[in-house]
Coordinates of C-alpha atoms and ligand atoms in Angstrom, one line a residue:
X427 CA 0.4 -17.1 11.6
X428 CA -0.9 -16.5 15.0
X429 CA -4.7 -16.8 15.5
X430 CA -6.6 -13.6 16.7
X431 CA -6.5 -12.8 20.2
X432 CA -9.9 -11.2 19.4
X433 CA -13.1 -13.1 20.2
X434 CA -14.7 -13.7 17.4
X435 CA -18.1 -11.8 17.0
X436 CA -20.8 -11.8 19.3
X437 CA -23.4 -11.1 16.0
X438 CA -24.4 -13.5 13.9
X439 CA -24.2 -13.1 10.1
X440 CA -26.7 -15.3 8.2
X441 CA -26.2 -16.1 4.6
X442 CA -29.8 -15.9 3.1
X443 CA -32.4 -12.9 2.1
X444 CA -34.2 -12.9 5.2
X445 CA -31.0 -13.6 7.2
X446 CA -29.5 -10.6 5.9
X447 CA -32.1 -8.4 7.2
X448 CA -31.6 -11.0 10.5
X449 CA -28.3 -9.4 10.8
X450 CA -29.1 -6.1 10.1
X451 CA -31.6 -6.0 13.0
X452 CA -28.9 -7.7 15.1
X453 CA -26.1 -5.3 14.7
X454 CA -28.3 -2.1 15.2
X455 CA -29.2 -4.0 19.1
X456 CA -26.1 -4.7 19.1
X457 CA -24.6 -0.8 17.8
X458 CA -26.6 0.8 20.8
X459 CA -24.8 -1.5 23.7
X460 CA -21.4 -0.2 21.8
X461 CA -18.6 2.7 22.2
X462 CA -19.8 5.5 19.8
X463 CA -18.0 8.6 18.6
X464 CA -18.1 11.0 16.3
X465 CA -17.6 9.9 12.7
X466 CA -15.3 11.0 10.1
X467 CA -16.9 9.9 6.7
X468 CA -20.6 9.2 8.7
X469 CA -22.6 10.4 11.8
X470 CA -20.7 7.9 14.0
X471 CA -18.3 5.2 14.6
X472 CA -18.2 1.8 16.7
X473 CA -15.7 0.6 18.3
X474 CA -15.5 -3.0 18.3
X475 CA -12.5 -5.0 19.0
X476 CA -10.6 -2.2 19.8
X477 CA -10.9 -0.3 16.4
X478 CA -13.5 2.5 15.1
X479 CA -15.4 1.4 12.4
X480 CA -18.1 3.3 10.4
X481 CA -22.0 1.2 10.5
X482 CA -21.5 -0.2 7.0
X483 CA -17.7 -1.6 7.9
X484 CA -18.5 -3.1 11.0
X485 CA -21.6 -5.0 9.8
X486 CA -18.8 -5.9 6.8
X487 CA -16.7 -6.8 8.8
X488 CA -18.9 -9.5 11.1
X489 CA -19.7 -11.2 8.1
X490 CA -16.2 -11.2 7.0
X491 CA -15.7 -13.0 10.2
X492 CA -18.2 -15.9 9.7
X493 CA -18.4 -16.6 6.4
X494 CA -14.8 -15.8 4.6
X495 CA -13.2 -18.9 3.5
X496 CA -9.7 -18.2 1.5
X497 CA -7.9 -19.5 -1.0
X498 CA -4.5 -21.2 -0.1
X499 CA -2.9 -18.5 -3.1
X500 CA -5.1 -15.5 -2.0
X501 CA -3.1 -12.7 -1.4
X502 CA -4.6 -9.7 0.4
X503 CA -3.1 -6.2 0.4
X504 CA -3.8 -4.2 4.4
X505 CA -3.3 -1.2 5.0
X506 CA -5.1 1.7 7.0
X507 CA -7.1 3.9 5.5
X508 CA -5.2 6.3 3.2
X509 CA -1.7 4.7 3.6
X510 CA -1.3 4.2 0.0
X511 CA -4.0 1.3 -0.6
X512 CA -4.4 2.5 -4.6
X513 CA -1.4 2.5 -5.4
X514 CA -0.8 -0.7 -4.1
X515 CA -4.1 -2.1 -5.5
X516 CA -2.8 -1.0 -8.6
X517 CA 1.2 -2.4 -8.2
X518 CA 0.2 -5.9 -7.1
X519 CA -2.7 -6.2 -9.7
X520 CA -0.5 -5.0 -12.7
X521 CA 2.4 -7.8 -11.4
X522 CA 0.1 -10.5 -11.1
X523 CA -1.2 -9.3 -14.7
X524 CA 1.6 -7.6 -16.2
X525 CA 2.3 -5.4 -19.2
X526 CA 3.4 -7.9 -21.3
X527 CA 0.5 -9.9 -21.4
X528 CA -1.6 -7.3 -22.7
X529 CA -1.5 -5.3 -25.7
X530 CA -0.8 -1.8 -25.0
X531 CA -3.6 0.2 -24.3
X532 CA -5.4 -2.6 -23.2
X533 CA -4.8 -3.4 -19.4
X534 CA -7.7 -3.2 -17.2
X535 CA -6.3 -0.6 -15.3
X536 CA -6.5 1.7 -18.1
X537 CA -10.6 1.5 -18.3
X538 CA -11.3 0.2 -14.4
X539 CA -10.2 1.8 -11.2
X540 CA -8.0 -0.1 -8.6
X541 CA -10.5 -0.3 -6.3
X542 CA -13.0 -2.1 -9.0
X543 CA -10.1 -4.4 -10.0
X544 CA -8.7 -5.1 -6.2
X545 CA -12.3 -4.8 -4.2
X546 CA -12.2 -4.7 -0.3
X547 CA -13.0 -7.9 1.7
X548 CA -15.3 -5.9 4.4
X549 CA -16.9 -3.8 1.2
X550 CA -17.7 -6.9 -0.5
X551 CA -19.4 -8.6 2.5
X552 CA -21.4 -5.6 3.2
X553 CA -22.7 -5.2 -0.4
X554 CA -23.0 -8.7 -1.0
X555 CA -23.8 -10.7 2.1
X556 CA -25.9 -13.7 0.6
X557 CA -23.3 -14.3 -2.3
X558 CA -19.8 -16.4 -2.0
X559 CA -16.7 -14.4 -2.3
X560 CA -15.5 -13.9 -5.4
X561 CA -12.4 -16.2 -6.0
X562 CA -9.9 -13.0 -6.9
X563 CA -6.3 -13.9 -6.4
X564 CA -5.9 -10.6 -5.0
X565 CA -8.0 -8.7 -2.2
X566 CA -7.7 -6.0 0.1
X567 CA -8.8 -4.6 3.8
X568 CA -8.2 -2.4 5.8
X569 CA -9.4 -5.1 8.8
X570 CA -6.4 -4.7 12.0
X571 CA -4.6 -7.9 12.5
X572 CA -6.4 -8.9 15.8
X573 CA -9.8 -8.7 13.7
X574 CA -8.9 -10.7 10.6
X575 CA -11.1 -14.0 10.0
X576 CA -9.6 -17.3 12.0
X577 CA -10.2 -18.9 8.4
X578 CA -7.5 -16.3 6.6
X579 CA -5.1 -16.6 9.9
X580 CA -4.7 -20.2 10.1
X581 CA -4.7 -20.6 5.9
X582 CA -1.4 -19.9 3.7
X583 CA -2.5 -16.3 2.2
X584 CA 0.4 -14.1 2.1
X585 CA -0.2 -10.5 3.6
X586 CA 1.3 -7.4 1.9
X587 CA 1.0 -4.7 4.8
X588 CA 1.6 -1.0 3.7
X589 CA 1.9 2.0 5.9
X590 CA 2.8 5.8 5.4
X591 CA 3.9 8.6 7.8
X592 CA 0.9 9.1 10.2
X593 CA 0.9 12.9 9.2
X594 CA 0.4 12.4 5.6
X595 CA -2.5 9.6 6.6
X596 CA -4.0 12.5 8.7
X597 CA -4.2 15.4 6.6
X598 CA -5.0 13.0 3.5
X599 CA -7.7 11.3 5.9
X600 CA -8.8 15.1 6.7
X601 CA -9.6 15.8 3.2
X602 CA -10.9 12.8 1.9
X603 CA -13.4 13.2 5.2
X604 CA -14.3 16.9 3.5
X605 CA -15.4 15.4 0.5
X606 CA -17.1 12.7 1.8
X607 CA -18.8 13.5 4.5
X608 CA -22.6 14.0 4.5
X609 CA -23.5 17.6 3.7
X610 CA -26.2 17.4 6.3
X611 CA -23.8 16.4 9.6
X612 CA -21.4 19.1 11.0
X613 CA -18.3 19.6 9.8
X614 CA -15.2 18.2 11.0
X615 CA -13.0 21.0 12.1
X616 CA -8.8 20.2 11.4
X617 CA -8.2 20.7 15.4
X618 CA -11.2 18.0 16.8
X619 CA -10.2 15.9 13.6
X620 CA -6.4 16.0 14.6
X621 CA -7.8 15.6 18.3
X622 CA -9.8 12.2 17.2
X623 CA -6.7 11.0 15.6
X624 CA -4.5 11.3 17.6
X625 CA -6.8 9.9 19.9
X626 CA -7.1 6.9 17.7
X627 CA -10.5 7.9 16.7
X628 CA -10.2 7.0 13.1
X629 CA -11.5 4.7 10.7
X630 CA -9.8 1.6 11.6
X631 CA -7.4 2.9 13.9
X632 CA -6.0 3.4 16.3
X633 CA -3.5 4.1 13.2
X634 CA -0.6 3.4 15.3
X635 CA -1.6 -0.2 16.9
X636 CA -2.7 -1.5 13.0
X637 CA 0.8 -0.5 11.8
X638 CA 2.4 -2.8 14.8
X639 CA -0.1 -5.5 15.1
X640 CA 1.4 -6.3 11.4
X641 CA 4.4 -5.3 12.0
X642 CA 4.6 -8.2 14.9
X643 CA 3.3 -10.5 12.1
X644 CA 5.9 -9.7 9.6
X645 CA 8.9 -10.6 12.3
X646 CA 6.8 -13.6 14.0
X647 CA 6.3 -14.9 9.9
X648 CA 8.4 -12.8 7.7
X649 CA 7.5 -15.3 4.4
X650 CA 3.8 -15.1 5.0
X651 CA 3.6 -11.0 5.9
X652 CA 5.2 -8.1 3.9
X653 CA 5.4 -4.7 5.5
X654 CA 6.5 -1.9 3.4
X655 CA 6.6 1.8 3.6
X656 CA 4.4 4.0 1.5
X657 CA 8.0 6.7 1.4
X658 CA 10.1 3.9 0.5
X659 CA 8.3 3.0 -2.6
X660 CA 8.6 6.8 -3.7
X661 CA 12.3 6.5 -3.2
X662 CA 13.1 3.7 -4.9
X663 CA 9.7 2.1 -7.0
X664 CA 11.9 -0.4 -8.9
X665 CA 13.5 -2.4 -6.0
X666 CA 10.3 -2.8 -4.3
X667 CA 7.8 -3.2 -7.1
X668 CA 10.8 -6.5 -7.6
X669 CA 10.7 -7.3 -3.9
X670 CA 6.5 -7.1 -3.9
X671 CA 6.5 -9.2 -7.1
X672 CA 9.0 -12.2 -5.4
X673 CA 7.0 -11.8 -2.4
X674 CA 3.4 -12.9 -3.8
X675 CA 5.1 -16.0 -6.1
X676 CA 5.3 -13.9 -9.7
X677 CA 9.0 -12.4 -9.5
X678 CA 10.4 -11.4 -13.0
X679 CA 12.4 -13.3 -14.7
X680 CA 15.8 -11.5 -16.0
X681 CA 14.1 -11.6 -20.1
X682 CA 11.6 -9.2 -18.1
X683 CA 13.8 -7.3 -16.8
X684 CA 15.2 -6.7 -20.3
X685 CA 12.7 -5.8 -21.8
X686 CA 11.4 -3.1 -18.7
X687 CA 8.4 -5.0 -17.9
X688 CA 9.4 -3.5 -14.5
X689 CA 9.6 0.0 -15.5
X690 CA 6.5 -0.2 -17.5
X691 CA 4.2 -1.6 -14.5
X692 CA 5.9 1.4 -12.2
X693 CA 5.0 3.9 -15.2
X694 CA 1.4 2.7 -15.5
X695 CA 0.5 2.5 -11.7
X696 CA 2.0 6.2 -11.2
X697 CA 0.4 8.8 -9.2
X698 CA 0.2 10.9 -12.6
X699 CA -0.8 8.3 -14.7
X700 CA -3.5 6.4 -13.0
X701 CA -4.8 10.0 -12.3
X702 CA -4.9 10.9 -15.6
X703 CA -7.0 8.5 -16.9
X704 CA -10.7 9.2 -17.7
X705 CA -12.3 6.6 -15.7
X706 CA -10.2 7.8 -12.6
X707 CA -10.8 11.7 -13.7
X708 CA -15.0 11.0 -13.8
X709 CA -15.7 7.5 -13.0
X710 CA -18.0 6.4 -9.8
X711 CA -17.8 3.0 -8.4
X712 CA -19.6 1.3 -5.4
X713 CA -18.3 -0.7 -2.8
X714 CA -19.6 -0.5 0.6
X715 CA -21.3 2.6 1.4
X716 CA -24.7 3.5 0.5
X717 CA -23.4 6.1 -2.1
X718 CA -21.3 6.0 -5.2
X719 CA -17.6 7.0 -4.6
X720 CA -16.2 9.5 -7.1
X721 CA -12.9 7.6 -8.3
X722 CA -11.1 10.9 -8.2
X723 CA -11.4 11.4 -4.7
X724 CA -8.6 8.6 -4.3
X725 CA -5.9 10.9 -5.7
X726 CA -5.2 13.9 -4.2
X727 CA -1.0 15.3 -4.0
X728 CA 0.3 11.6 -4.0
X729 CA 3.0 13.6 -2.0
X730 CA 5.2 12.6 0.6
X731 CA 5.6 15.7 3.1
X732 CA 2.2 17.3 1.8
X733 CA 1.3 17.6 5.9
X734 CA 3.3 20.4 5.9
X735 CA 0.8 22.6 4.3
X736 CA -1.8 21.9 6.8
X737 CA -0.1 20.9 9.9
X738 CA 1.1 23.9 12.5
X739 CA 4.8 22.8 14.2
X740 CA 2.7 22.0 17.1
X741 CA 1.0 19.1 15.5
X742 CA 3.7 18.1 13.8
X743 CA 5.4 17.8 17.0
X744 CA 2.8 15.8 18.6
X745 CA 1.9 13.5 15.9
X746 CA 6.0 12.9 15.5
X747 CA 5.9 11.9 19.3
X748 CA 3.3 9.8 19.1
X749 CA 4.6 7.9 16.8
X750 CA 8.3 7.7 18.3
X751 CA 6.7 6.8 21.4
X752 CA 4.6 3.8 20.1
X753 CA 7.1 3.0 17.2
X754 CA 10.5 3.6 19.2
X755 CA 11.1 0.0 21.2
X756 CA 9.3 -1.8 18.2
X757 CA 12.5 -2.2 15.4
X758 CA 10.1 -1.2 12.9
X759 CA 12.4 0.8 10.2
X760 CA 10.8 4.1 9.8
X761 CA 12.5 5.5 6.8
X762 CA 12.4 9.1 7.1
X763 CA 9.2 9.2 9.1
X764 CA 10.9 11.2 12.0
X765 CA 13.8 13.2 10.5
X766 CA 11.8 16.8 11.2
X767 CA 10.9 15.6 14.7
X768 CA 14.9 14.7 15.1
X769 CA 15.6 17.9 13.5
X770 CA 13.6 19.9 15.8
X771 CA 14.4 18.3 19.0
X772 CA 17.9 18.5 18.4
Ligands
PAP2199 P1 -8.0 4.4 0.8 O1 -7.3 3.7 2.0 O2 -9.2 5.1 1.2 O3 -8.3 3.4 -0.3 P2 -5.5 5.3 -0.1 O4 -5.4 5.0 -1.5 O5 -4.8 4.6 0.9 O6 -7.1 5.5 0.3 O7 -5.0 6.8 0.1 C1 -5.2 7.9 -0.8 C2 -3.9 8.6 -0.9 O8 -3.0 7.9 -1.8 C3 -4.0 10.0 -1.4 O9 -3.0 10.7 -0.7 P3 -3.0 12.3 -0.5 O10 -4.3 12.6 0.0 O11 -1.9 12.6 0.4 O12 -2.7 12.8 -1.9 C4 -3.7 9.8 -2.9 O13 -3.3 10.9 -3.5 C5 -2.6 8.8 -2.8 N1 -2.4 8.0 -4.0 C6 -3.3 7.5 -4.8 N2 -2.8 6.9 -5.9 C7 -1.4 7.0 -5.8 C8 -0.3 6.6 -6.6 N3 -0.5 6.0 -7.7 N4 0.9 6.9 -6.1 C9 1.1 7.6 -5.0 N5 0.1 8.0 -4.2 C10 -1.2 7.7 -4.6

């Protein structure tokens, strides 16, 4: 794969106790000389490389950069935020540990939550910057392209990239950022939020550049980069749960098939089932952020289209031609992302 175009960081993350506290000074010198806005899930984000990152993510993400050494297998699941990353944590861990290994009732994605079973590479570095990775065969990010460790471009990982209609990643970004943010900050009115993000004031973002940056990937190395549609695997779950399991070295054999292994992993990572199950209903888990995140604020609708609840025909307008403006000379297949905007224009 192409190396970064990026730099590489200008802070130093060291590996021992006093190093960590080294590198804490260092990024809050560092934090003041930066782009600041206003934050979605915090006070503020950074921009650094050319995305928005939140304090905890950035300092993440600068260890990520120094210290993250792959394994030639690892596969890592991208996405931006709230573009269907639990859902995929869920898919691609039940295929690399599927059904018919355990007995029923007994897969770890019964008792854990995706994100406790798939954790995120900048998460991890934050919470744990003194220890070695943990050798997972699966991990996640939400890191852009440009900003991904030299160590994980130049290895053999394979990249499963998933994105989702920008307007669904809003309003499901919206209200995530409701339940999250502090109680003491402002809140985050729906017009300066849709503002920000439109902007490319997310987390991450700018949403539209981390869909193409991958996207480029994919067509530069289509056997080492997947990019699939968050709409497409609500269409048609089967086909792609079968492409996403070739993909990543564990495709099913045709006795599998037989016997609905398929089915079965579709059925158990479901929107309805995974939020139906106690430790998603009332379980907490930590990963990069100072507080415990309530598990259930991962599921929501699980809707395609639920944007137009929030969004006026305004917004939905602009967001639409945003996106055809950035996406439109790319090839990127946008199933469905634009039919209202075609609709309306006509
Ligand atoms: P993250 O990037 O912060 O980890 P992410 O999982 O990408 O969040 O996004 C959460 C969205 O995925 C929610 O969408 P909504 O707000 O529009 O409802 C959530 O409901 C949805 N989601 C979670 N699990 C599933 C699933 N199994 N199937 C479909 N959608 C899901």
């Amino acid at each position: 794969m192409a190396a970064s175009s990026v730099s590489q960081n200008p802070v130093e993350a060291k590996t021992n106790d006093e190093g960590q506290i080294e590198t804490r000074k260092a990024f809050m010198e560092f934090s003041s000389s930066i782009p600041k806005r206003k934050g979605w899930l915090s006070e503020h984000l950074y921009q650094y490389q050319g995305s928005w990152y939140t304090k905890p993510k950035f300092e993440g993400l600068v260890s990520l950069q120094n210290h993250f050494k792959p394994q030639p297998t690892t596969v890592l699941l991208v996405s931006n935020p709230k573009s269907g990353t639990t859902w995929f944590k869920a898919l691609l861990f039940a295929l690399m540990n599927r059904t018919g290994q355990y007995e029923d009732n007994s897969h770890p994605l019964l008792t854990k939550s995706p994100h406790e079973c798939v954790p995120f590479l900048e998460s991890y570095a934050y919470d744990n910057p003194t220890t070695p990775y943990p050798d997972l065969p699966l991990l996640a990010t939400h890191v852009p392209y440009a900003s991904l460790p030299e160590s994980l471009l130049t290895s053999d990982c394979r990249i499963v990239y998933v994105f989702r209609d920008p307007k669904d990643v809003f309003v499901s970004l919206w209200h995530f950022a409701g339940k999250r943010r502090p109680k003491k900050l402002p809140s985050l009115l729906l017009d300066e939020a849709f503002e920000m993000f439109c902007e490319g004031v997310s987390p991450y973002g700018p949403f539209w550049d981390h869909v193409l940056a991958y996207q480029k990937a994919s067509l530069e190395c289509p056997e080492r980069v997947l990019i699939l549609q968050y709409e497409e695997m609500t269409r048609d779950p089967i086909v792609h749960a079968k492409r996403l399991a070739a993909f990543i070295g564990h495709p099913f054999s045709l006795e599998e098939e037989r016997q609905g292994v398929i089915q079965r992993i579709v059925d158990m990572c479901s929107f309805e089932k995974l939020s139906s199950l106690e430790v998603n209903k009332s379980g907490v888990h930590h990963g990069g952020t100072p507080v415990a995140v309530q598990n259930s604020s991962y599921f929501r609708e699980g809707k395609v289209g639920d944007y137009k609840n929030l969004l006026t025909a305004e917004m939905i307008q602009r967001l639409d031609k945003i996106t055809k403006d950035k996406f439109g000379k790319s090839g990127l297949s946008m199933n469905g992302l634009l039919d209202d905007y075609y609709h309306s224009t006509k």
